[in-house]
Amino acid sequence: MTKQYTHKYLGVLLVLVSIFAVYNFVVYNTKPETTMLQLSANAIKGENIWLKNNCTSCHQIYGMGGYLGPDLTNVYSAKNKGATYIRAMLNSGIGAMPKFNFNEEEQTQLLNFLEEVDKTGHYPDVNATMNKNGWVTIKNK
Ligand code: HEC
């Protein structure tokens, strides 16, 4: 009697193991829909400058970081901002934004970093507007 049961469960076990195997094969052999961001060599240098100077203690990327300064995810492509504006910010500082004495090359690397971050998407990724009737219209960017 017990032997019969063992055989029965062996079958179930085999089915489960083969489903698991197929599942794993599919999961590990399917290309993801999104590709990983590959920063260029210069952008990586820029990221290091970003990290070393703790920009993230005051600024956010995709909403993460300190909240003294604004989110910089899309500062590179923002209307009336971009490269020249960012350079000016770094050179002069304003209010709580410190003045950094980066040389031309370091600034360019930082800009490369911010430019490539900007290409990964929008933050926030929706435009929300409040209507007169109290409803909020949300548009994806
Ligand atoms: C001590 C906090 C602090 C640190 C550290 C800091 N910032 Fe700022 N930053 C600010 C504040 C505050 C502002 C907003 C200034 C204003 O407009 O009055 C700002 C503004 C900016 C702006 C303009 C953003 C916009 O949308 O107008 C850029 C670009 C910027 N910072 C880049 C950097 C970079 C790059 C670093 C690191 C090298 C850095 N900041 C480090 C506080 C900081």
mmCIF file of C-alpha atoms and ligand atoms in Angstrom:
data_model
loop_
_atom_site.group_PDB
_atom_site.id
_atom_site.type_symbol
_atom_site.label_atom_id
_atom_site.label_comp_id
_atom_site.label_asym_id
_atom_site.label_seq_id
_atom_site.Cartn_x
_atom_site.Cartn_y
_atom_site.Cartn_z
ATOM 1 C CA MET A 1 0.000 0.000 0.000
ATOM 2 C CA THR A 2 2.666 2.525 1.036
ATOM 3 C CA LYS A 3 4.710 1.593 -1.982
ATOM 4 C CA GLN A 4 1.828 2.464 -4.291
ATOM 5 C CA TYR A 5 1.526 5.904 -2.739
ATOM 6 C CA THR A 6 5.231 6.529 -3.200
ATOM 7 C CA HIS A 7 4.907 5.776 -6.904
ATOM 8 C CA LYS A 8 1.923 8.077 -7.199
ATOM 9 C CA TYR A 9 3.785 10.966 -5.593
ATOM 10 C CA LEU A 10 6.890 10.295 -7.621
ATOM 11 C CA GLY A 11 4.818 11.041 -10.729
ATOM 12 C CA VAL A 12 3.555 14.321 -9.264
ATOM 13 C CA LEU A 13 7.048 15.239 -8.214
ATOM 14 C CA LEU A 14 8.390 14.551 -11.698
ATOM 15 C CA VAL A 15 5.696 16.741 -13.250
ATOM 16 C CA LEU A 16 6.464 19.587 -10.843
ATOM 17 C CA VAL A 17 10.203 19.306 -11.393
ATOM 18 C CA SER A 18 9.789 19.361 -15.161
ATOM 19 C CA ILE A 19 7.466 22.379 -14.998
ATOM 20 C CA PHE A 20 10.052 24.092 -12.826
ATOM 21 C CA ALA A 21 12.794 23.236 -15.299
ATOM 22 C CA VAL A 22 10.820 24.542 -18.288
ATOM 23 C CA TYR A 23 9.863 27.679 -16.365
ATOM 24 C CA ASN A 24 13.484 28.371 -15.505
ATOM 25 C CA PHE A 25 14.596 27.767 -19.046
ATOM 26 C CA VAL A 26 12.045 30.271 -20.332
ATOM 27 C CA VAL A 27 12.808 32.893 -17.663
ATOM 28 C CA TYR A 28 16.569 32.776 -18.175
ATOM 29 C CA ASN A 29 16.409 32.679 -21.957
ATOM 30 C CA THR A 30 13.919 35.464 -22.574
ATOM 31 C CA LYS A 31 15.384 38.837 -23.457
ATOM 32 C CA PRO A 32 14.011 41.604 -21.215
ATOM 33 C CA GLU A 33 11.831 44.261 -22.869
ATOM 34 C CA THR A 34 13.994 47.008 -21.498
ATOM 35 C CA THR A 35 17.707 47.037 -22.058
ATOM 36 C CA MET A 36 20.066 47.989 -19.286
ATOM 37 C CA LEU A 37 21.416 51.496 -19.396
ATOM 38 C CA GLN A 38 25.035 51.425 -20.442
ATOM 39 C CA LEU A 39 26.750 54.656 -19.506
ATOM 40 C CA SER A 40 29.574 55.808 -21.749
ATOM 41 C CA ALA A 41 33.072 55.986 -20.264
ATOM 42 C CA ASN A 42 32.813 59.777 -19.900
ATOM 43 C CA ALA A 43 29.416 59.568 -18.262
ATOM 44 C CA ILE A 44 30.818 57.106 -15.723
ATOM 45 C CA LYS A 45 33.531 59.642 -14.905
ATOM 46 C CA GLY A 46 30.756 62.187 -14.547
ATOM 47 C CA GLU A 47 28.853 59.869 -12.251
ATOM 48 C CA ASN A 48 31.944 59.552 -10.079
ATOM 49 C CA ILE A 49 32.164 63.344 -9.829
ATOM 50 C CA TRP A 50 28.463 63.351 -8.962
ATOM 51 C CA LEU A 51 29.045 60.786 -6.201
ATOM 52 C CA LYS A 52 32.283 62.294 -4.874
ATOM 53 C CA ASN A 53 30.708 65.728 -4.483
ATOM 54 C CA ASN A 54 27.566 64.335 -2.957
ATOM 55 C CA CYS A 55 25.227 66.118 -5.391
ATOM 56 C CA THR A 56 22.660 63.564 -4.374
ATOM 57 C CA SER A 57 22.545 64.865 -0.811
ATOM 58 C CA CYS A 58 20.577 67.834 -2.188
ATOM 59 C CA HIS A 59 19.350 66.608 -5.592
ATOM 60 C CA GLN A 60 17.282 63.662 -6.728
ATOM 61 C CA ILE A 61 17.372 61.429 -9.770
ATOM 62 C CA TYR A 62 14.029 59.766 -10.357
ATOM 63 C CA GLY A 63 12.865 61.260 -7.072
ATOM 64 C CA MET A 64 15.601 59.682 -4.982
ATOM 65 C CA GLY A 65 18.059 61.778 -3.062
ATOM 66 C CA GLY A 66 18.033 64.842 -0.835
ATOM 67 C CA TYR A 67 15.318 67.450 -1.147
ATOM 68 C CA LEU A 68 17.140 70.751 -0.745
ATOM 69 C CA GLY A 69 17.571 71.209 -4.495
ATOM 70 C CA PRO A 70 15.408 70.169 -7.458
ATOM 71 C CA ASP A 71 15.228 66.770 -9.190
ATOM 72 C CA LEU A 72 17.820 66.640 -11.976
ATOM 73 C CA THR A 73 16.577 63.640 -13.996
ATOM 74 C CA ASN A 74 15.546 65.806 -16.942
ATOM 75 C CA VAL A 75 17.438 69.022 -16.290
ATOM 76 C CA TYR A 76 19.509 68.398 -19.423
ATOM 77 C CA SER A 77 16.538 68.508 -21.798
ATOM 78 C CA ALA A 78 14.334 70.868 -19.766
ATOM 79 C CA LYS A 79 13.087 73.934 -21.591
ATOM 80 C CA ASN A 80 15.345 76.961 -20.997
ATOM 81 C CA LYS A 81 17.857 74.782 -19.140
ATOM 82 C CA GLY A 82 20.383 72.313 -20.616
ATOM 83 C CA ALA A 83 24.165 72.311 -20.889
ATOM 84 C CA THR A 84 24.951 76.038 -20.690
ATOM 85 C CA TYR A 85 22.527 76.518 -17.820
ATOM 86 C CA ILE A 86 24.017 73.595 -15.868
ATOM 87 C CA ARG A 87 27.563 74.887 -16.433
ATOM 88 C CA ALA A 88 26.491 78.311 -15.180
ATOM 89 C CA MET A 89 24.972 76.712 -12.071
ATOM 90 C CA LEU A 90 28.193 74.853 -11.319
ATOM 91 C CA ASN A 91 30.375 77.925 -11.925
ATOM 92 C CA SER A 92 28.402 80.409 -9.923
ATOM 93 C CA GLY A 93 26.162 78.539 -7.509
ATOM 94 C CA ILE A 94 23.036 80.242 -6.254
ATOM 95 C CA GLY A 95 21.420 80.297 -2.826
ATOM 96 C CA ALA A 96 21.991 76.912 -1.226
ATOM 97 C CA MET A 97 23.582 75.545 -4.402
ATOM 98 C CA PRO A 98 27.332 75.630 -3.793
ATOM 99 C CA LYS A 99 29.823 76.937 -6.337
ATOM 100 C CA PHE A 100 32.018 74.127 -7.639
ATOM 101 C CA ASN A 101 35.443 74.739 -9.101
ATOM 102 C CA PHE A 102 35.342 72.004 -11.716
ATOM 103 C CA ASN A 103 37.567 72.328 -14.751
ATOM 104 C CA GLU A 104 36.136 72.232 -18.281
ATOM 105 C CA GLU A 105 36.702 68.475 -18.634
ATOM 106 C CA GLU A 106 35.040 67.594 -15.336
ATOM 107 C CA GLN A 107 32.054 69.739 -16.223
ATOM 108 C CA THR A 108 31.729 68.014 -19.572
ATOM 109 C CA GLN A 109 31.831 64.606 -17.891
ATOM 110 C CA LEU A 110 29.128 65.676 -15.437
ATOM 111 C CA LEU A 111 27.083 66.932 -18.371
ATOM 112 C CA ASN A 112 27.583 63.617 -20.180
ATOM 113 C CA PHE A 113 26.239 61.866 -17.101
ATOM 114 C CA LEU A 114 23.194 64.117 -16.814
ATOM 115 C CA GLU A 115 22.562 63.876 -20.561
ATOM 116 C CA GLU A 116 22.560 60.088 -20.510
ATOM 117 C CA VAL A 117 20.415 59.943 -17.374
ATOM 118 C CA ASP A 118 17.972 62.263 -19.123
ATOM 119 C CA LYS A 119 17.662 59.835 -22.048
ATOM 120 C CA THR A 120 16.425 57.027 -19.801
ATOM 121 C CA GLY A 121 12.991 58.554 -19.232
ATOM 122 C CA HIS A 122 10.944 61.234 -17.545
ATOM 123 C CA TYR A 123 10.484 62.068 -13.921
ATOM 124 C CA PRO A 124 7.754 62.485 -12.936
ATOM 125 C CA ASP A 125 6.451 60.468 -15.875
ATOM 126 C CA VAL A 126 3.006 62.034 -15.770
ATOM 127 C CA ASN A 127 1.581 65.529 -16.128
ATOM 128 C CA ALA A 128 -1.159 66.030 -13.591
ATOM 129 C CA THR A 129 -3.514 68.992 -13.891
ATOM 130 C CA MET A 130 -6.301 69.893 -11.511
ATOM 131 C CA ASN A 131 -9.609 70.643 -13.219
ATOM 132 C CA LYS A 132 -12.188 73.167 -12.028
ATOM 133 C CA ASN A 133 -14.593 70.365 -11.107
ATOM 134 C CA GLY A 134 -12.015 68.914 -8.730
ATOM 135 C CA TRP A 135 -10.965 65.958 -10.893
ATOM 136 C CA VAL A 136 -7.350 65.523 -11.859
ATOM 137 C CA THR A 137 -6.351 64.827 -15.464
ATOM 138 C CA ILE A 138 -3.260 62.691 -15.787
ATOM 139 C CA LYS A 139 -1.311 62.531 -19.032
ATOM 140 C CA ASN A 140 1.617 60.196 -19.504
ATOM 141 C CA LYS A 141 4.781 61.780 -20.848
HETATM 142 C C1 HEC B 1 24.084 71.814 -0.448
HETATM 143 C C2 HEC B 1 23.095 71.341 -1.391
HETATM 144 C C3 HEC B 1 23.485 71.161 -2.825
HETATM 145 C C4 HEC B 1 24.514 70.402 -3.354
HETATM 146 C C5 HEC B 1 25.536 69.564 -2.611
HETATM 147 C C6 HEC B 1 24.402 70.524 -4.789
HETATM 148 N N1 HEC B 1 23.369 71.335 -5.131
HETATM 149 FE FE1 HEC B 1 22.752 71.809 -6.997
HETATM 150 N N2 HEC B 1 21.297 72.992 -6.254
HETATM 151 C C7 HEC B 1 21.004 73.149 -4.917
HETATM 152 C C8 HEC B 1 19.878 74.062 -4.770
HETATM 153 C C9 HEC B 1 19.233 74.484 -3.464
HETATM 154 C C10 HEC B 1 19.512 74.436 -6.084
HETATM 155 C C11 HEC B 1 18.404 75.418 -6.483
HETATM 156 C C12 HEC B 1 19.030 76.785 -6.569
HETATM 157 C C13 HEC B 1 18.026 77.846 -6.930
HETATM 158 O O1 HEC B 1 17.469 77.753 -8.035
HETATM 159 O O2 HEC B 1 17.831 78.753 -6.117
HETATM 160 C C14 HEC B 1 20.406 73.743 -6.988
HETATM 161 C C15 HEC B 1 20.352 73.842 -8.357
HETATM 162 C C16 HEC B 1 21.081 73.063 -9.229
HETATM 163 C C17 HEC B 1 20.896 73.008 -10.653
HETATM 164 C C18 HEC B 1 19.809 73.746 -11.443
HETATM 165 C C19 HEC B 1 18.558 72.890 -11.405
HETATM 166 C C20 HEC B 1 17.350 73.501 -12.033
HETATM 167 O O3 HEC B 1 16.469 72.727 -12.430
HETATM 168 O O4 HEC B 1 17.253 74.712 -12.103
HETATM 169 C C21 HEC B 1 21.802 72.107 -11.154
HETATM 170 C C22 HEC B 1 21.981 71.693 -12.602
HETATM 171 C C23 HEC B 1 22.566 71.616 -10.038
HETATM 172 N N3 HEC B 1 22.111 72.215 -8.890
HETATM 173 C C24 HEC B 1 23.582 70.682 -10.153
HETATM 174 C C25 HEC B 1 24.314 70.208 -9.076
HETATM 175 C C26 HEC B 1 25.415 69.271 -9.196
HETATM 176 C C27 HEC B 1 25.865 68.639 -10.493
HETATM 177 C C28 HEC B 1 25.892 69.083 -7.945
HETATM 178 C C29 HEC B 1 27.076 68.236 -7.545
HETATM 179 C C30 HEC B 1 28.325 68.515 -8.199
HETATM 180 C C31 HEC B 1 25.080 69.861 -7.034
HETATM 181 N N4 HEC B 1 24.153 70.546 -7.756
HETATM 182 C C32 HEC B 1 25.263 69.891 -5.667
HETATM 183 C C33 HEC B 1 21.672 72.563 -3.856
HETATM 184 C C34 HEC B 1 22.774 71.742 -3.963
#
